[in-house]
mmCIF file of C-alpha atoms in Angstrom:
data_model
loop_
_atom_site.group_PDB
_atom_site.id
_atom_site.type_symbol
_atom_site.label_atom_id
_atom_site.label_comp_id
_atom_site.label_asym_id
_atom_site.label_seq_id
_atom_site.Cartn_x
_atom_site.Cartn_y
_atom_site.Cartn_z
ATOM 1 C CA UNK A 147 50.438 90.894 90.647
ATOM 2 C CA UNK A 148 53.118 92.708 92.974
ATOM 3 C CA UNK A 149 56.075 91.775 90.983
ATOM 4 C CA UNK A 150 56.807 94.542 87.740
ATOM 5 C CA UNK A 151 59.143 94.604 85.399
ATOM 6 C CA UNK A 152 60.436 98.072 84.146
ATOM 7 C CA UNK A 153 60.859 98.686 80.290
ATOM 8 C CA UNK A 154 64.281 97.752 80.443
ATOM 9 C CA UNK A 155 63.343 94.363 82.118
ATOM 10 C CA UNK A 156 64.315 95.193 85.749
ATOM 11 C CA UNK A 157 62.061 93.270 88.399
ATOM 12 C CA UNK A 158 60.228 96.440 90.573
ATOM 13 C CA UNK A 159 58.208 95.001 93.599
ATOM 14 C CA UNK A 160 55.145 96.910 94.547
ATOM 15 C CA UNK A 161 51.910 96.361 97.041
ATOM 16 C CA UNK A 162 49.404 98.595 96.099
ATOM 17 C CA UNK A 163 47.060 96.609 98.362
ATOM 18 C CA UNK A 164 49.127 98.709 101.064
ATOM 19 C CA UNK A 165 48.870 102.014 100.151
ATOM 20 C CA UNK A 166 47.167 104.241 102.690
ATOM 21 C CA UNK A 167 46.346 107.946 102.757
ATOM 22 C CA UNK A 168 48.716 109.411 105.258
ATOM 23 C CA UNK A 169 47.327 113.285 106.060
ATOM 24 C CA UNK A 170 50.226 115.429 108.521
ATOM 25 C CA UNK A 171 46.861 117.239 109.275
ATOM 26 C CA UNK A 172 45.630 116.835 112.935
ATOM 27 C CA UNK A 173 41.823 118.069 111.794
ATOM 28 C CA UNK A 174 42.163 115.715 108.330
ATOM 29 C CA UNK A 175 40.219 112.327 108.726
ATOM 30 C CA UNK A 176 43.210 110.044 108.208
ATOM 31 C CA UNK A 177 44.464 106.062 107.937
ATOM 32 C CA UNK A 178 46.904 106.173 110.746
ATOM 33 C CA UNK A 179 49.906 103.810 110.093
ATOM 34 C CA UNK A 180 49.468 100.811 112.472
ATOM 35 C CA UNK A 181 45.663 100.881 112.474
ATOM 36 C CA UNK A 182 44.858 98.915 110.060
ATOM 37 C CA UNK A 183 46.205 95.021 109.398
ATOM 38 C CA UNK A 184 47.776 94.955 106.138
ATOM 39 C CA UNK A 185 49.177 91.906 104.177
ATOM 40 C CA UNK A 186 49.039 88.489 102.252
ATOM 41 C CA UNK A 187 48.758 86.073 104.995
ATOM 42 C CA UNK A 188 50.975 83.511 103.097
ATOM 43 C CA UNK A 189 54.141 85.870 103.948
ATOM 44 C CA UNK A 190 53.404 86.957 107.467
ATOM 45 C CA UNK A 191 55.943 86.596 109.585
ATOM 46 C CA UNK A 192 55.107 84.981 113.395
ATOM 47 C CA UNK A 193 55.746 87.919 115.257
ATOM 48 C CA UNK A 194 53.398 89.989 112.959
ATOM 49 C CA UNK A 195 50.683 87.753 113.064
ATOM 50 C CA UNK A 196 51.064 87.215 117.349
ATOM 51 C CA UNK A 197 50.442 91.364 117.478
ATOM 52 C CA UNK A 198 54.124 92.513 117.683
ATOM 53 C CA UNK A 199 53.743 96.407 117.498
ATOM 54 C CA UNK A 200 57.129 98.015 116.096
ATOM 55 C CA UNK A 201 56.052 101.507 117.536
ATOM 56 C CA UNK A 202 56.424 100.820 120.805
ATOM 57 C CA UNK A 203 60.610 100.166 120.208
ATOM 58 C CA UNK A 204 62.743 102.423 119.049
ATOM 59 C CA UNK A 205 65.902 102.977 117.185
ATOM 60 C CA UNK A 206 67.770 100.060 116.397
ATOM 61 C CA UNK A 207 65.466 97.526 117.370
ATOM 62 C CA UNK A 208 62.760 98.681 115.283
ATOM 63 C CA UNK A 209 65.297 98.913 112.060
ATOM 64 C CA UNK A 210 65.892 95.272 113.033
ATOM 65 C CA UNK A 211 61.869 94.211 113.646
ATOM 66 C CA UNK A 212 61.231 96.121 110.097
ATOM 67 C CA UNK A 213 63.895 94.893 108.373
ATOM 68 C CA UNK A 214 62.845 91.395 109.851
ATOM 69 C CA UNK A 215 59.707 91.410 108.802
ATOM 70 C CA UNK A 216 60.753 92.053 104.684
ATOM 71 C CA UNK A 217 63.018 89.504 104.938
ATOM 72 C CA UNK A 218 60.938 86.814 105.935
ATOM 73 C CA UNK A 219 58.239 87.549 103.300
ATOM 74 C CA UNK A 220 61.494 87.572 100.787
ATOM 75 C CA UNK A 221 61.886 83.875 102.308
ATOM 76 C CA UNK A 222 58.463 83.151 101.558
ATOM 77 C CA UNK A 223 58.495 84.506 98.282
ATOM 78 C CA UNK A 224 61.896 82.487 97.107
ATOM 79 C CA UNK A 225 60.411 79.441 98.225
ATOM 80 C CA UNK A 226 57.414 79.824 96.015
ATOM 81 C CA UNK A 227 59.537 80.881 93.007
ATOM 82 C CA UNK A 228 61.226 77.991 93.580
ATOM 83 C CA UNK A 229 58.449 75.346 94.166
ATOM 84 C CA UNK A 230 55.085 77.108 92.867
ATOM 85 C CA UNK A 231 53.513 77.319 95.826
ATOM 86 C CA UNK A 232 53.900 79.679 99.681
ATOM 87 C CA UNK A 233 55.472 77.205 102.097
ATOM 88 C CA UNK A 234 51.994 78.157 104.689
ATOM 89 C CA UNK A 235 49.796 78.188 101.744
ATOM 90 C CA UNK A 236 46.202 77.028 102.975
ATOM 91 C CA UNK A 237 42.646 77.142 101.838
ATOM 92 C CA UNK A 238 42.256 80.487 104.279
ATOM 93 C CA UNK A 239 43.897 83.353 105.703
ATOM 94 C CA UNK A 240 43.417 81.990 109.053
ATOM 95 C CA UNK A 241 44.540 78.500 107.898
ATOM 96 C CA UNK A 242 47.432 80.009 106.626
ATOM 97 C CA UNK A 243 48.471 81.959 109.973
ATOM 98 C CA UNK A 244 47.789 78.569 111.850
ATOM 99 C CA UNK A 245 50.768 77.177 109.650
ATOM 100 C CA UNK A 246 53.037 79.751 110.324
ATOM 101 C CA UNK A 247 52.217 79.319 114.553
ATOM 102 C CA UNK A 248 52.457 75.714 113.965
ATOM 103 C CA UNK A 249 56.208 76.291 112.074
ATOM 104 C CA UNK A 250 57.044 78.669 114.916
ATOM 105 C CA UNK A 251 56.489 76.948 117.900
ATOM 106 C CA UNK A 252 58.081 73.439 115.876
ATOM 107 C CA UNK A 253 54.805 72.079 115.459
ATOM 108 C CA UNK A 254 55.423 71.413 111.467
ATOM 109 C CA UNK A 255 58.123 72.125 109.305
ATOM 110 C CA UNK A 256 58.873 72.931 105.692
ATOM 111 C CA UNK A 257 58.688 70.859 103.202
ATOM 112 C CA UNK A 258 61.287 70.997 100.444
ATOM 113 C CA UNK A 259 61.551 68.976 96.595
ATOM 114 C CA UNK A 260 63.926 66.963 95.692
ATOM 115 C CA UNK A 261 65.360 69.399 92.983
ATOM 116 C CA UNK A 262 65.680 72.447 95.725
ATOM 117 C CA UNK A 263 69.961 71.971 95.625
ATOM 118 C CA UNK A 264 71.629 72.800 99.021
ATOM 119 C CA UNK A 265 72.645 76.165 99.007
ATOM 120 C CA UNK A 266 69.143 77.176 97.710
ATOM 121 C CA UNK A 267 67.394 75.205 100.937
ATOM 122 C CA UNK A 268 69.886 76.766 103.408
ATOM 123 C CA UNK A 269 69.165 80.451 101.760
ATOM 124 C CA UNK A 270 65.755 79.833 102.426
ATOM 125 C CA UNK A 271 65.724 78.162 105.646
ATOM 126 C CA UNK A 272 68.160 81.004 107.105
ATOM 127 C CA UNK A 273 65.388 83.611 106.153
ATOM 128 C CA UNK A 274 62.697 81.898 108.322
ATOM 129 C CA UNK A 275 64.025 81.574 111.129
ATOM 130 C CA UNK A 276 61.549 82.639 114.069
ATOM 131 C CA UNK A 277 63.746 84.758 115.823
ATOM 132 C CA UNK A 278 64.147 87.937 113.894
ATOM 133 C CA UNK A 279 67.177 88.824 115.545
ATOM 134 C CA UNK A 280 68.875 85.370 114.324
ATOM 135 C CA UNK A 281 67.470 85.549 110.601
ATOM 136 C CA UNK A 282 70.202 85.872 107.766
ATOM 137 C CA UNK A 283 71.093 89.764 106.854
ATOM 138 C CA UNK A 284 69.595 90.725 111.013
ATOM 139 C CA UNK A 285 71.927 88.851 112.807
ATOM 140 C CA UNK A 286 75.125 90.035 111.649
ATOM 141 C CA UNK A 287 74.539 93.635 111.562
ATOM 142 C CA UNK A 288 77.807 94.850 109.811
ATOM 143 C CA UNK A 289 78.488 97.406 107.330
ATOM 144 C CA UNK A 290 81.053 97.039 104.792
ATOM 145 C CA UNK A 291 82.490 99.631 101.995
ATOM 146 C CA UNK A 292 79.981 97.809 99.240
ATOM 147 C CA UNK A 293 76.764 97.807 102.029
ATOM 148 C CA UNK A 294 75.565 100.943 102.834
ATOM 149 C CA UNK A 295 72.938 99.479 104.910
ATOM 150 C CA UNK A 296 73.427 97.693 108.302
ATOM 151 C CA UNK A 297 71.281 94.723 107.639
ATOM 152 C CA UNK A 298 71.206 92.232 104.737
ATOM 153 C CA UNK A 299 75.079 91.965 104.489
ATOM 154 C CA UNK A 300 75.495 88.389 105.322
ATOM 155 C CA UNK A 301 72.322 88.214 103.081
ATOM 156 C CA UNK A 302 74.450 88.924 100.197
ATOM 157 C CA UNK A 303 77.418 86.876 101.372
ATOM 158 C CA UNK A 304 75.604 83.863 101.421
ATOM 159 C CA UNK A 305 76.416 80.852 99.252
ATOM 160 C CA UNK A 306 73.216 80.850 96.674
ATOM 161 C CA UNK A 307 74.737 84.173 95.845
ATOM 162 C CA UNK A 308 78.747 82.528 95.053
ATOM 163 C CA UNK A 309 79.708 83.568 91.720
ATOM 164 C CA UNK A 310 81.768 86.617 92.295
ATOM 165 C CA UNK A 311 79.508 88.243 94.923
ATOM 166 C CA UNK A 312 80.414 91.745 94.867
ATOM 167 C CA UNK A 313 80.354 91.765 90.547
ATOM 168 C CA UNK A 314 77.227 90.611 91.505
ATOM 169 C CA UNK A 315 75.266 92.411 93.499
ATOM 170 C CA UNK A 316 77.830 95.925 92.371
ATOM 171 C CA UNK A 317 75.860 95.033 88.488
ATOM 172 C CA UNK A 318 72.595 93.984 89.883
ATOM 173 C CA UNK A 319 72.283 98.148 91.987
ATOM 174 C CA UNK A 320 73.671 99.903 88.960
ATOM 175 C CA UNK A 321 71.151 97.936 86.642
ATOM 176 C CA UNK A 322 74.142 96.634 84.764
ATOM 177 C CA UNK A 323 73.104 92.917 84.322
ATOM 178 C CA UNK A 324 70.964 92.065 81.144
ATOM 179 C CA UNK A 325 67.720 90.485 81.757
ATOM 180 C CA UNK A 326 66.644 87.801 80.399
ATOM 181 C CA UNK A 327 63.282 89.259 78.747
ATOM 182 C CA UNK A 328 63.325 92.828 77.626
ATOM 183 C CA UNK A 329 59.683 94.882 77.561
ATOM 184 C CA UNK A 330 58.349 96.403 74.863
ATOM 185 C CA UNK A 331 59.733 100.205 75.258
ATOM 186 C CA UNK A 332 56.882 102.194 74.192
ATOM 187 C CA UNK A 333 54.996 104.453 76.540
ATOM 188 C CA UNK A 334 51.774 103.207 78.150
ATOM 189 C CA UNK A 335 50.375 106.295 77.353
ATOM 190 C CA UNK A 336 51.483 106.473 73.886
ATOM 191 C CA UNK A 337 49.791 102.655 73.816
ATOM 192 C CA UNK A 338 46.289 103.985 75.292
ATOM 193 C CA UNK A 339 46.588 106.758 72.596
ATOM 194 C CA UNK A 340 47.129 104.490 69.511
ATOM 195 C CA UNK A 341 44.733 102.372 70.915
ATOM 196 C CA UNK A 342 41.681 104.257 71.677
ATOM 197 C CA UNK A 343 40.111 102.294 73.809
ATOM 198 C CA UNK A 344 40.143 98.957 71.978
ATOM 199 C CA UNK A 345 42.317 97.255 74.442
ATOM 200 C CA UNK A 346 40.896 94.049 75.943
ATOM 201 C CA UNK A 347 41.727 93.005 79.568
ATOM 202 C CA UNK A 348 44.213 90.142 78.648
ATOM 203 C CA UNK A 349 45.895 92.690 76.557
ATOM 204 C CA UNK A 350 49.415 92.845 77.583
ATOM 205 C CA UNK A 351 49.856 96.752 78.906
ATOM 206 C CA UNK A 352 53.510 97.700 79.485
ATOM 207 C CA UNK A 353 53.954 100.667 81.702
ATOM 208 C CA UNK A 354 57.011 102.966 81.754
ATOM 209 C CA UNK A 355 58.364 102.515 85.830
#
């Protein structure tokens, strides 16, 4: 449900489970950012579900507690494209957060198939680490000419990613590699036109990102 593909097959992530109304108004009733808990408990992060409040720092330190927090969900999330399942999957949202406590304080650990190879398990395991400030892409904090951003750089240099890194990821920001499965290109709207209301609701819908 979060993960699109644009008409030319490009993978788009989106949560629009998140999206609040944000009003610069001071007399405009208003979701203020940080008010409200927001999330799929599967992908939390320890130091989101203990209360960690990234207002309060500032600078740097917040870049690295945001940046922190994506990247173990992005752990999460290659785990369960790998396997079919979260690695704190449970019956309930609090079940689920117990999990992740339980894997932070060494309590449990992740479990990992036979047919996850090496570098793919390492990848992985880097991401979740507990300490955000030790996780892969936080802790080395270096820019380079092909990394315009100070995080995520030994992200990219890691193993899983070996074939001729920088072709890699240089193809995969310019939109240069071909995907695998290419959308039909037509317009949604022009689809909801011809259509005229006769859609069903498995119909497949392609929408123009």
């Amino acid at each position: 449900q979060n993960i699109l593909l644009g008409k030319g097959g490009v993978v788009k992530l989106c949560d629009f489970g998140s999206a609040v109304f944000i009003s610069s108004s001071p007399t405009r009733t208003s979701v203020r950012i940080g008010d409200d808990f927001v999330g799929t408990a599967d992908y939390m992060c320890p130091e989101m579900i203990r209360g960690s409040n990234t207002h309060n720092d500032q600078g740097d330190r917040r870049q690295e507690l945001l940046a922190g927090i994506d990247l173990w969900s992005f752990g999460c999330l290659v785990y369960e494209m790998s396997t079919g399942e979260s690695p704190f999957h449970a019956k309930s949202d609090q079940g689920a957060f117990q999990r992740v406590l339980y894997y932070a304080q060494h309590q449990n650990s992740i479990h990992f198939p036979s047919h996850i190879d090496t570098d793919l398990k390492d990848l992985i395991s880097s991401l979740l680490v507990v300490d955000v400030s030790c996780r892969i892409g936080i802790s080395d904090q270096v820019t380079c000419s092909w990394d315009s951003q100070k995080f995520y750089h030994s992200l990219r240099k890691h193993q899983f990613f070996q074939d001729n890194r920088q072709a890699f990821w240089d193809l995969l920001e310019n939109k240069l590699l071909d995907p695998p499965y290419h959308p039909c290109e037509q317009p949604w709207m022009t689809q909801l036109y011809e259509n005229k209301g006769r859609l069903r609701q498995l119909d497949e819908m392609h929408f123009d990102l």
